[in-house]
């Protein structure tokens, strides 16, 4: 397999930043349309409220920043890659801790953390994005916590909200 060029990696990073920005913009637009009482309603999405989902996305961004910091220090070998058991513990711990925060605090922290994530991504040396010495390259793993994971969760929120509004209209 050919080694990616600096130009192709720069283009990939620029596209990644656009995707990361667009996914968050879409998330915030959806959340802005929901009444706060619905955002806070417990167990709307399995065991989570919409606010819990937002806290989860925030925590995933914080984990991505931790990974970027390790890469910056030349310690990508210390990145903990999640299997389902690790992910379940991470989710329980981070979402549980964020439940004490207000919705406003979660949204504010989400914005700050997402800004830092983008800044750190833009400052990574371009060759670090495809470094073959890492267990997984940034190019291979970033799309999930960067944007696809968020879009998947927001699709669930949209479906839940459509269903909820449909029941309200039909009097159920």
N, CA and C atoms as an extended XYZ file, in Angstrom:
516
Properties=species:S:1:pos:R:3:atomname:S:1:resname:S:1:resid:I:1 pbc="F F F"
N         0.843       -1.184        0.000 N   UNK     1
C         0.000        0.000        0.000 CA  UNK     1
C         0.883        1.240        0.000 C   UNK     1
N         0.534        2.199       -0.800 N   UNK     2
C         1.324        3.422       -0.916 CA  UNK     2
C         1.192        4.278        0.335 C   UNK     2
N         2.282        4.922        0.684 N   UNK     3
C         2.276        5.831        1.821 CA  UNK     3
C         1.561        7.117        1.414 C   UNK     3
N         0.619        7.579        2.248 N   UNK     4
C        -0.077        8.820        1.894 CA  UNK     4
C         0.898        9.996        1.825 C   UNK     4
N         0.631       10.893        0.916 N   UNK     5
C         1.473       12.086        0.780 CA  UNK     5
C         1.026       13.147        1.779 C   UNK     5
N         1.918       14.098        2.022 N   UNK     6
C         1.562       15.212        2.908 CA  UNK     6
C         0.339       15.951        2.373 C   UNK     6
N         0.275       16.121        1.055 N   UNK     7
C        -0.865       16.822        0.454 CA  UNK     7
C        -2.162       16.053        0.681 C   UNK     7
N        -2.123       14.734        0.500 N   UNK     8
C        -3.351       13.956        0.684 CA  UNK     8
C        -3.756       13.922        2.160 C   UNK     8
N        -2.785       13.895        3.052 N   UNK     9
C        -3.088       13.915        4.486 CA  UNK     9
C        -3.633       15.275        4.918 C   UNK     9
N        -3.088       16.326        4.345 N   UNK    10
C        -3.587       17.675        4.644 CA  UNK    10
C        -5.036       17.803        4.179 C   UNK    10
N        -5.311       17.282        2.994 N   UNK    11
C        -6.676       17.306        2.463 CA  UNK    11
C        -7.600       16.473        3.353 C   UNK    11
N        -7.132       15.294        3.785 N   UNK    12
C        -7.926       14.438        4.663 CA  UNK    12
C        -8.252       15.170        5.965 C   UNK    12
N        -7.246       15.818        6.541 N   UNK    13
C        -7.464       16.537        7.799 CA  UNK    13
C        -8.465       17.674        7.608 C   UNK    13
N        -8.338       18.412        6.529 N   UNK    14
C        -9.271       19.511        6.255 CA  UNK    14
C       -10.704       18.973        6.162 C   UNK    14
N       -10.879       17.853        5.467 N   UNK    15
C       -12.188       17.223        5.356 CA  UNK    15
C       -12.670       16.726        6.725 C   UNK    15
N       -11.777       16.156        7.508 N   UNK    16
C       -12.143       15.673        8.845 CA  UNK    16
C       -12.650       16.828        9.711 C   UNK    16
N       -11.965       17.947        9.667 N   UNK    17
C       -12.398       19.114       10.442 CA  UNK    17
C       -13.783       19.555        9.980 C   UNK    17
N       -14.034       19.545        8.671 N   UNK    18
C       -15.362       19.909        8.163 CA  UNK    18
C       -16.435       18.943        8.678 C   UNK    18
N       -16.112       17.651        8.651 N   UNK    19
C       -17.064       16.634        9.127 CA  UNK    19
C       -17.341       16.801       10.624 C   UNK    19
N       -16.287       17.019       11.389 N   UNK    20
C       -16.412       17.198       12.839 CA  UNK    20
C       -17.278       18.421       13.137 C   UNK    20
N       -17.036       19.493       12.423 N   UNK    21
C       -17.784       20.732       12.612 CA  UNK    21
C       -19.246       20.548       12.207 C   UNK    21
N       -19.470       19.907       11.073 N   UNK    22
C       -20.832       19.703       10.578 CA  UNK    22
C       -21.646       18.801       11.500 C   UNK    22
N       -21.028       17.745       12.022 N   UNK    23
C       -21.783       16.836       12.894 CA  UNK    23
C       -22.225       17.552       14.159 C   UNK    23
N       -21.355       18.385       14.713 N   UNK    24
C       -21.739       19.103       15.933 CA  UNK    24
C       -22.787       20.165       15.638 C   UNK    24
N       -22.660       20.842       14.511 N   UNK    25
C       -23.653       21.855       14.132 CA  UNK    25
C       -25.027       21.207       14.002 C   UNK    25
N       -25.081       20.044       13.374 N   UNK    26
C       -26.331       19.314       13.209 CA  UNK    26
C       -26.895       18.884       14.564 C   UNK    26
N       -26.030       18.399       15.445 N   UNK    27
C       -26.454       17.996       16.785 CA  UNK    27
C       -27.073       19.165       17.530 C   UNK    27
N       -26.391       20.288       17.522 N   UNK    28
C       -26.872       21.452       18.263 CA  UNK    28
C       -28.171       21.994       17.670 C   UNK    28
N       -28.323       21.907       16.359 N   UNK    29
C       -29.568       22.344       15.721 CA  UNK    29
C       -30.731       21.460       16.167 C   UNK    29
N       -30.507       20.160       16.234 N   UNK    30
C       -31.549       19.246       16.700 CA  UNK    30
C       -31.892       19.532       18.159 C   UNK    30
N       -30.894       19.646       18.989 N   UNK    31
C       -31.116       19.880       20.417 CA  UNK    31
C       -31.861       21.202       20.636 C   UNK    31
N       -31.563       22.195       19.837 N   UNK    32
C       -32.222       23.497       19.975 CA  UNK    32
C       -33.722       23.408       19.699 C   UNK    32
N       -34.139       22.409       18.926 N   UNK    33
C       -35.568       22.255       18.603 CA  UNK    33
C       -36.333       21.471       19.675 C   UNK    33
N       -35.612       20.857       20.608 N   UNK    34
C       -36.268       20.032       21.625 CA  UNK    34
C       -36.533       20.841       22.888 C   UNK    34
N       -37.700       20.648       23.495 N   UNK    35
C       -37.947       21.294       24.787 CA  UNK    35
C       -36.985       20.718       25.840 C   UNK    35
N       -36.520       21.574       26.737 N   UNK    36
C       -35.558       21.118       27.750 CA  UNK    36
C       -36.098       19.950       28.560 C   UNK    36
N       -37.381       19.972       28.882 N   UNK    37
C       -37.939       18.870       29.684 CA  UNK    37
C       -37.802       17.536       28.944 C   UNK    37
N       -37.858       17.568       27.604 N   UNK    38
C       -37.687       16.342       26.822 CA  UNK    38
C       -36.219       15.924       26.769 C   UNK    38
N       -35.327       16.899       26.734 N   UNK    39
C       -33.888       16.606       26.737 CA  UNK    39
C       -33.497       15.934       28.047 C   UNK    39
N       -34.152       16.342       29.120 N   UNK    40
C       -33.824       15.826       30.451 CA  UNK    40
C       -34.614       14.568       30.817 C   UNK    40
N       -35.621       14.219       30.017 N   UNK    41
C       -36.479       13.072       30.334 CA  UNK    41
C       -35.632       11.801       30.447 C   UNK    41
N       -35.673       11.124       31.597 N   UNK    42
C       -34.857        9.911       31.782 CA  UNK    42
C       -35.298        8.769       30.866 C   UNK    42
N       -34.353        7.953       30.518 N   UNK    43
C       -34.580        6.688       29.813 CA  UNK    43
C       -35.330        6.839       28.492 C   UNK    43
N       -35.104        7.920       27.798 N   UNK    44
C       -35.750        8.084       26.498 CA  UNK    44
C       -35.047        7.252       25.434 C   UNK    44
N       -33.772        7.050       25.604 N   UNK    45
C       -32.971        6.281       24.647 CA  UNK    45
C       -32.305        5.158       25.425 C   UNK    45
N       -33.064        4.097       25.651 N   UNK    46
C       -32.652        2.981       26.480 CA  UNK    46
C       -32.473        3.501       27.905 C   UNK    46
N       -31.257        3.544       28.409 N   UNK    47
C       -31.030        3.988       29.786 CA  UNK    47
C       -30.658        5.462       29.867 C   UNK    47
N       -30.556        6.125       28.742 N   UNK    48
C       -30.060        7.495       28.707 CA  UNK    48
C       -31.134        8.493       28.316 C   UNK    48
N       -30.976        9.694       28.852 N   UNK    49
C       -31.744       10.846       28.376 CA  UNK    49
C       -30.973       11.451       27.197 C   UNK    49
N       -31.573       12.406       26.525 N   UNK    50
C       -30.859       13.105       25.456 CA  UNK    50
C       -29.652       13.829       26.054 C   UNK    50
N       -29.827       14.408       27.241 N   UNK    51
C       -28.701       15.073       27.905 CA  UNK    51
C       -27.570       14.072       28.165 C   UNK    51
N       -27.911       12.859       28.563 N   UNK    52
C       -26.889       11.828       28.768 CA  UNK    52
C       -26.144       11.528       27.470 C   UNK    52
N       -26.867       11.493       26.363 N   UNK    53
C       -26.222       11.261       25.059 CA  UNK    53
C       -25.244       12.392       24.765 C   UNK    53
N       -25.648       13.627       25.040 N   UNK    54
C       -24.757       14.769       24.831 CA  UNK    54
C       -23.518       14.648       25.715 C   UNK    54
N       -23.713       14.252       26.966 N   UNK    55
C       -22.572       14.058       27.873 CA  UNK    55
C       -21.663       12.950       27.358 C   UNK    55
N       -22.247       11.914       26.809 N   UNK    56
C       -21.475       10.811       26.223 CA  UNK    56
C       -20.617       11.315       25.059 C   UNK    56
N       -21.212       12.109       24.182 N   UNK    57
C       -20.455       12.659       23.055 CA  UNK    57
C       -19.326       13.558       23.548 C   UNK    57
N       -19.599       14.344       24.575 N   UNK    58
C       -18.586       15.206       25.176 CA  UNK    58
C       -17.432       14.357       25.725 C   UNK    58
N       -17.760       13.289       26.406 N   UNK    59
C       -16.742       12.408       26.978 CA  UNK    59
C       -15.915       11.725       25.891 C   UNK    59
N       -16.556       11.376       24.791 N   UNK    60
C       -15.815       10.788       23.671 CA  UNK    60
C       -14.837       11.799       23.089 C   UNK    60
N       -15.254       13.067       23.007 N   UNK    61
C       -14.336       14.115       22.557 CA  UNK    61
C       -13.167       14.251       23.524 C   UNK    61
N       -13.444       14.180       24.816 N   UNK    62
C       -12.368       14.271       25.812 CA  UNK    62
C       -11.392       13.112       25.671 C   UNK    62
N       -11.906       11.930       25.379 N   UNK    63
C       -11.037       10.769       25.150 CA  UNK    63
C       -10.208       10.964       23.882 C   UNK    63
N       -10.800       11.519       22.842 N   UNK    64
C       -10.061       11.793       21.611 CA  UNK    64
C        -8.928       12.780       21.880 C   UNK    64
N        -9.189       13.786       22.682 N   UNK    65
C        -8.139       14.748       23.058 CA  UNK    65
C        -7.018       14.037       23.812 C   UNK    65
N        -7.372       13.139       24.735 N   UNK    66
C        -6.332       12.374       25.447 CA  UNK    66
C        -5.465       11.599       24.453 C   UNK    66
N        -6.097       11.010       23.462 N   UNK    67
C        -5.344       10.259       22.455 CA  UNK    67
C        -4.439       11.190       21.649 C   UNK    67
N        -4.953       12.348       21.269 N   UNK    68
C        -4.124       13.318       20.541 CA  UNK    68
C        -2.924       13.751       21.390 C   UNK    68
N        -3.136       13.961       22.671 N   UNK    69
C        -2.025       14.354       23.561 CA  UNK    69
C        -0.944       13.270       23.592 C   UNK    69
N        -1.370       12.022       23.658 N   UNK    70
C        -0.402       10.924       23.640 CA  UNK    70
C         0.374       10.901       22.326 C   UNK    70
N        -0.316       11.098       21.232 N   UNK    71
C         0.353       11.141       19.925 CA  UNK    71
C         1.331       12.305       19.881 C   UNK    71
N         0.919       13.473       20.371 N   UNK    72
C         1.792       14.649       20.398 CA  UNK    72
C         3.090       14.368       21.165 C   UNK    72
N         2.976       13.584       22.234 N   UNK    73
C         4.150       13.278       23.068 CA  UNK    73
C         4.916       12.046       22.575 C   UNK    73
N         4.499       11.502       21.439 N   UNK    74
C         5.174       10.318       20.919 CA  UNK    74
C         4.844        9.061       21.704 C   UNK    74
N         3.693        9.038       22.356 N   UNK    75
C         3.310        7.905       23.202 CA  UNK    75
C         2.000        7.258       22.748 C   UNK    75
N         1.808        7.157       21.456 N   UNK    76
C         0.597        6.517       20.940 CA  UNK    76
C         0.478        5.077       21.426 C   UNK    76
N         1.599        4.493       21.833 N   UNK    77
C         1.575        3.126       22.363 CA  UNK    77
C         0.796        3.026       23.679 C   UNK    77
N         0.515        4.148       24.300 N   UNK    78
C        -0.230        4.163       25.568 CA  UNK    78
C        -1.731        4.394       25.372 C   UNK    78
N        -2.170        4.520       24.139 N   UNK    79
C        -3.602        4.689       23.891 CA  UNK    79
C        -4.314        3.395       24.247 C   UNK    79
N        -5.396        3.527       25.002 N   UNK    80
C        -6.232        2.376       25.342 CA  UNK    80
C        -7.327        2.287       24.292 C   UNK    80
N        -7.328        1.186       23.555 N   UNK    81
C        -8.346        0.976       22.533 CA  UNK    81
C        -9.499        0.232       23.166 C   UNK    81
N       -10.699        0.688       22.908 N   UNK    82
C       -11.882        0.182       23.595 CA  UNK    82
C       -12.443       -1.072       22.955 C   UNK    82
N       -12.645       -2.096       23.774 N   UNK    83
C       -13.517       -3.198       23.389 CA  UNK    83
C       -14.862       -2.890       24.062 C   UNK    83
N       -15.840       -3.723       23.915 N   UNK    84
C       -17.166       -3.397       24.467 CA  UNK    84
C       -17.145       -3.296       25.996 C   UNK    84
N       -16.392       -4.137       26.679 N   UNK    85
C       -16.347       -4.074       28.144 CA  UNK    85
C       -15.738       -2.756       28.616 C   UNK    85
N       -14.652       -2.344       27.978 N   UNK    86
C       -14.023       -1.065       28.332 CA  UNK    86
C       -14.966        0.084       27.992 C   UNK    86
N       -15.603        0.015       26.835 N   UNK    87
C       -16.540        1.071       26.420 CA  UNK    87
C       -17.708        1.171       27.392 C   UNK    87
N       -18.239        0.046       27.824 N   UNK    88
C       -19.369        0.063       28.765 CA  UNK    88
C       -18.966        0.713       30.090 C   UNK    88
N       -17.776        0.382       30.595 N   UNK    89
C       -17.300        0.996       31.845 CA  UNK    89
C       -17.062        2.494       31.658 C   UNK    89
N       -16.442        2.857       30.541 N   UNK    90
C       -16.188        4.261       30.230 CA  UNK    90
C       -17.513        5.034       30.180 C   UNK    90
N       -18.487        4.481       29.472 N   UNK    91
C       -19.783        5.148       29.338 CA  UNK    91
C       -20.484        5.295       30.684 C   UNK    91
N       -20.485        4.237       31.475 N   UNK    92
C       -21.139        4.299       32.787 CA  UNK    92
C       -20.469        5.352       33.671 C   UNK    92
N       -19.151        5.358       33.671 N   UNK    93
C       -18.408        6.304       34.514 CA  UNK    93
C       -18.603        7.746       34.054 C   UNK    93
N       -18.430        8.001       32.757 N   UNK    94
C       -18.449        9.379       32.277 CA  UNK    94
C       -19.857        9.961       32.223 C   UNK    94
N       -20.820        9.177       31.775 N   UNK    95
C       -22.198        9.672       31.734 CA  UNK    95
C       -22.721        9.847       33.150 C   UNK    95
N       -22.403        8.897       34.027 N   UNK    96
C       -22.810        9.019       35.427 CA  UNK    96
C       -22.266       10.284       36.075 C   UNK    96
N       -21.004       10.585       35.825 N   UNK    97
C       -20.387       11.787       36.399 CA  UNK    97
C       -21.017       13.058       35.842 C   UNK    97
N       -21.407       13.036       34.586 N   UNK    98
C       -21.979       14.237       33.949 CA  UNK    98
C       -23.429       14.476       34.357 C   UNK    98
N       -24.063       13.511       34.970 N   UNK    99
C       -25.470       13.709       35.365 CA  UNK    99
C       -25.623       14.820       36.393 C   UNK    99
N       -24.583       15.111       37.127 N   UNK   100
C       -24.650       16.190       38.121 CA  UNK   100
C       -24.575       17.574       37.470 C   UNK   100
N       -24.202       17.617       36.197 N   UNK   101
C       -24.088       18.886       35.481 CA  UNK   101
C       -25.439       19.310       34.913 C   UNK   101
N       -25.648       20.603       34.838 N   UNK   102
C       -26.855       21.115       34.188 CA  UNK   102
C       -26.713       20.946       32.673 C   UNK   102
N       -27.832       21.040       31.970 N   UNK   103
C       -27.795       20.990       30.510 CA  UNK   103
C       -26.915       22.112       29.981 C   UNK   103
N       -27.065       23.297       30.524 N   UNK   104
C       -26.265       24.439       30.089 CA  UNK   104
C       -24.771       24.152       30.268 C   UNK   104
N       -24.402       23.553       31.395 N   UNK   105
C       -22.993       23.235       31.649 CA  UNK   105
C       -22.481       22.185       30.667 C   UNK   105
N       -23.301       21.195       30.356 N   UNK   106
C       -22.894       20.161       29.390 CA  UNK   106
C       -22.675       20.799       28.020 C   UNK   106
N       -23.605       21.639       27.578 N   UNK   107
C       -23.474       22.273       26.267 CA  UNK   107
C       -22.244       23.185       26.205 C   UNK   107
N       -21.994       23.897       27.275 N   UNK   108
C       -20.819       24.781       27.319 CA  UNK   108
C       -19.527       23.962       27.268 C   UNK   108
N       -19.475       22.887       28.044 N   UNK   109
C       -18.282       22.026       28.045 CA  UNK   109
C       -18.112       21.332       26.700 C   UNK   109
N       -19.216       20.908       26.095 N   UNK   110
C       -19.142       20.289       24.761 CA  UNK   110
C       -18.478       21.237       23.771 C   UNK   110
N       -18.866       22.505       23.814 N   UNK   111
C       -18.312       23.494       22.881 CA  UNK   111
C       -16.819       23.680       23.127 C   UNK   111
N       -16.436       23.814       24.385 N   UNK   112
C       -15.022       24.022       24.716 CA  UNK   112
C       -14.183       22.813       24.294 C   UNK   112
N       -14.679       21.633       24.597 N   UNK   113
C       -13.939       20.403       24.290 CA  UNK   113
C       -13.837       20.192       22.780 C   UNK   113
N       -14.922       20.448       22.049 N   UNK   114
C       -14.881       20.269       20.591 CA  UNK   114
C       -13.889       21.241       19.965 C   UNK   114
N       -13.842       22.467       20.464 N   UNK   115
C       -12.875       23.446       19.960 CA  UNK   115
C       -11.454       22.953       20.190 C   UNK   115
N       -11.189       22.424       21.384 N   UNK   116
C        -9.848       21.903       21.672 CA  UNK   116
C        -9.526       20.703       20.786 C   UNK   116
N       -10.490       19.833       20.569 N   UNK   117
C       -10.268       18.663       19.714 CA  UNK   117
C        -9.828       19.111       18.320 C   UNK   117
N       -10.537       20.073       17.751 N   UNK   118
C       -10.198       20.548       16.406 CA  UNK   118
C        -8.826       21.217       16.401 C   UNK   118
N        -8.554       22.027       17.399 N   UNK   119
C        -7.254       22.698       17.489 CA  UNK   119
C        -6.123       21.687       17.555 C   UNK   119
N        -6.284       20.673       18.378 N   UNK   120
C        -5.233       19.645       18.502 CA  UNK   120
C        -5.076       18.839       17.215 C   UNK   120
N        -6.186       18.522       16.560 N   UNK   121
C        -6.109       17.809       15.286 CA  UNK   121
C        -5.346       18.645       14.269 C   UNK   121
N        -5.649       19.931       14.204 N   UNK   122
C        -4.988       20.802       13.233 CA  UNK   122
C        -3.503       20.982       13.532 C   UNK   122
N        -3.101       20.816       14.786 N   UNK   123
C        -1.695       20.992       15.158 CA  UNK   123
C        -0.878       19.700       15.087 C   UNK   123
N        -1.541       18.549       14.970 N   UNK   124
C        -0.782       17.298       14.840 CA  UNK   124
C         0.068       17.355       13.576 C   UNK   124
N         1.288       16.871       13.651 N   UNK   125
C         2.072       16.784       12.406 CA  UNK   125
C         1.296       15.926       11.406 C   UNK   125
N         1.257       16.362       10.175 N   UNK   126
C         0.421       15.709        9.175 CA  UNK   126
C         0.766       14.221        9.032 C   UNK   126
N         2.032       13.854        9.151 N   UNK   127
C         2.406       12.445        9.018 CA  UNK   127
C         1.899       11.594       10.183 C   UNK   127
N         1.589       12.224       11.324 N   UNK   128
C         1.042       11.485       12.469 CA  UNK   128
C        -0.339       10.917       12.155 C   UNK   128
N        -1.018       11.490       11.178 N   UNK   129
C        -2.358       11.025       10.825 CA  UNK   129
C        -2.347        9.624       10.229 C   UNK   129
N        -1.232        9.236        9.632 N   UNK   130
C        -1.128        7.921        8.982 CA  UNK   130
C         0.094        7.154        9.475 C   UNK   130
N         0.549        7.459       10.664 N   UNK   131
C         1.762        6.824       11.204 CA  UNK   131
C         1.553        5.313       11.332 C   UNK   131
N         2.295        4.515       10.566 N   UNK   132
C         2.096        3.063       10.596 CA  UNK   132
C         2.607        2.412       11.889 C   UNK   132
N         3.340        3.147       12.710 N   UNK   133
C         3.822        2.566       13.964 CA  UNK   133
C         2.739        2.555       15.042 C   UNK   133
N         1.664        3.303       14.834 N   UNK   134
C         0.551        3.293       15.786 CA  UNK   134
C        -0.274        2.027       15.570 C   UNK   134
N        -0.882        1.530       16.633 N   UNK   135
C        -1.762        0.363       16.478 CA  UNK   135
C        -2.833        0.631       15.435 C   UNK   135
N        -3.400        1.828       15.498 N   UNK   136
C        -4.397        2.276       14.522 CA  UNK   136
C        -4.034        3.704       14.141 C   UNK   136
N        -4.114        4.013       12.866 N   UNK   137
C        -3.798        5.377       12.444 CA  UNK   137
C        -4.954        6.314       12.817 C   UNK   137
N        -4.641        7.576       12.961 N   UNK   138
C        -5.678        8.567       13.219 CA  UNK   138
C        -6.728        8.509       12.105 C   UNK   138
N        -6.271        8.365       10.882 N   UNK   139
C        -7.203        8.276        9.756 CA  UNK   139
C        -8.190        7.121        9.916 C   UNK   139
N        -7.752        6.030       10.518 N   UNK   140
C        -8.635        4.870       10.634 CA  UNK   140
C        -9.624        4.987       11.778 C   UNK   140
N        -9.253        5.627       12.885 N   UNK   141
C       -10.164        5.651       14.034 CA  UNK   141
C       -10.908        6.962       14.244 C   UNK   141
N       -10.379        8.087       13.785 N   UNK   142
C       -11.017        9.367       14.087 CA  UNK   142
C       -12.435        9.516       13.531 C   UNK   142
N       -12.780        8.967       12.361 N   UNK   143
C       -14.158        9.151       11.882 CA  UNK   143
C       -15.231        8.693       12.874 C   UNK   143
N       -14.948        7.680       13.667 N   UNK   144
C       -15.975        7.219       14.608 CA  UNK   144
C       -16.205        8.258       15.705 C   UNK   144
N       -15.224        8.562       16.573 N   UNK   145
C       -15.517        9.560       17.612 CA  UNK   145
C       -15.634       10.973       17.052 C   UNK   145
N       -15.094       11.202       15.878 N   UNK   146
C       -15.112       12.541       15.302 CA  UNK   146
C       -16.454       12.958       14.749 C   UNK   146
N       -17.132       12.031       14.051 N   UNK   147
C       -18.414       12.432       13.458 CA  UNK   147
C       -19.413       11.306       13.263 C   UNK   147
N       -19.027       10.107       12.874 N   UNK   148
C       -20.037        9.089       12.563 CA  UNK   148
C       -20.787        8.621       13.812 C   UNK   148
N       -20.105        8.495       14.922 N   UNK   149
C       -20.720        8.097       16.184 CA  UNK   149
C       -21.774        9.125       16.607 C   UNK   149
N       -21.434       10.385       16.479 N   UNK   150
C       -22.367       11.463       16.832 CA  UNK   150
C       -23.591       11.424       15.915 C   UNK   150
N       -23.369       11.253       14.636 N   UNK   151
C       -24.500       11.198       13.698 CA  UNK   151
C       -25.405        9.999       14.003 C   UNK   151
N       -24.808        8.869       14.365 N   UNK   152
C       -25.609        7.691       14.715 CA  UNK   152
C       -26.488        7.975       15.932 C   UNK   152
N       -25.902        8.550       16.968 N   UNK   153
C       -26.681        8.860       18.168 CA  UNK   153
C       -27.770        9.889       17.872 C   UNK   153
N       -27.466       10.867       17.067 N   UNK   154
C       -28.473       11.887       16.763 CA  UNK   154
C       -29.578       11.331       15.872 C   UNK   154
N       -29.278       10.331       15.063 N   UNK   155
C       -30.334        9.649       14.303 CA  UNK   155
C       -31.301        8.958       15.258 C   UNK   155
N       -30.763        8.370       16.323 N   UNK   156
C       -31.610        7.744       17.346 CA  UNK   156
C       -32.483        8.790       18.038 C   UNK   156
N       -31.882        9.944       18.361 N   UNK   157
C       -32.636       11.016       19.007 CA  UNK   157
C       -33.745       11.504       18.075 C   UNK   157
N       -33.424       11.711       16.805 N   UNK   158
C       -34.427       12.166       15.834 CA  UNK   158
C       -35.591       11.170       15.738 C   UNK   158
N       -35.252        9.887       15.660 N   UNK   159
C       -36.291        8.856       15.561 CA  UNK   159
C       -37.159        8.847       16.822 C   UNK   159
N       -36.534        8.952       17.978 N   UNK   160
C       -37.279        9.003       19.234 CA  UNK   160
C       -38.204       10.217       19.243 C   UNK   160
N       -37.682       11.371       18.839 N   UNK   161
C       -38.470       12.600       18.880 CA  UNK   161
C       -39.637       12.529       17.894 C   UNK   161
N       -39.415       11.996       16.695 N   UNK   162
C       -40.506       11.841       15.720 CA  UNK   162
C       -41.599       10.939       16.289 C   UNK   162
N       -41.156        9.851       16.904 N   UNK   163
C       -42.101        8.903       17.498 CA  UNK   163
C       -42.880        9.570       18.630 C   UNK   163
N       -42.215       10.309       19.438 N   UNK   164
C       -42.845       10.990       20.579 CA  UNK   164
C       -43.858       12.026       20.090 C   UNK   164
N       -43.483       12.793       19.095 N   UNK   165
C       -44.390       13.806       18.558 CA  UNK   165
C       -45.569       13.155       17.862 C   UNK   165
N       -45.315       12.033       17.177 N   UNK   166
C       -46.399       11.303       16.511 CA  UNK   166
C       -47.412       10.784       17.517 C   UNK   166
N       -46.937       10.273       18.647 N   UNK   167
C       -47.852        9.782       19.693 CA  UNK   167
C       -48.648       10.929       20.288 C   UNK   167
N       -48.014       12.079       20.471 N   UNK   168
C       -48.699       13.235       21.045 CA  UNK   168
C       -49.822       13.707       20.110 C   UNK   168
N       -49.550       13.697       18.797 N   UNK   169
C       -50.560       14.125       17.815 CA  UNK   169
C       -51.741       13.162       17.755 C   UNK   169
N       -51.445       11.873       17.927 N   UNK   170
C       -52.519       10.885       17.824 CA  UNK   170
C       -53.250       10.679       19.153 C   UNK   170
N       -52.778       11.362       20.199 N   UNK   171
C       -53.450       11.264       21.489 CA  UNK   171
C       -53.099       10.023       22.288 C   UNK   171
N       -52.055        9.328       21.901 N   UNK   172
C       -51.645        8.108       22.614 CA  UNK   172
C       -50.871        8.461       23.852 C   UNK   172
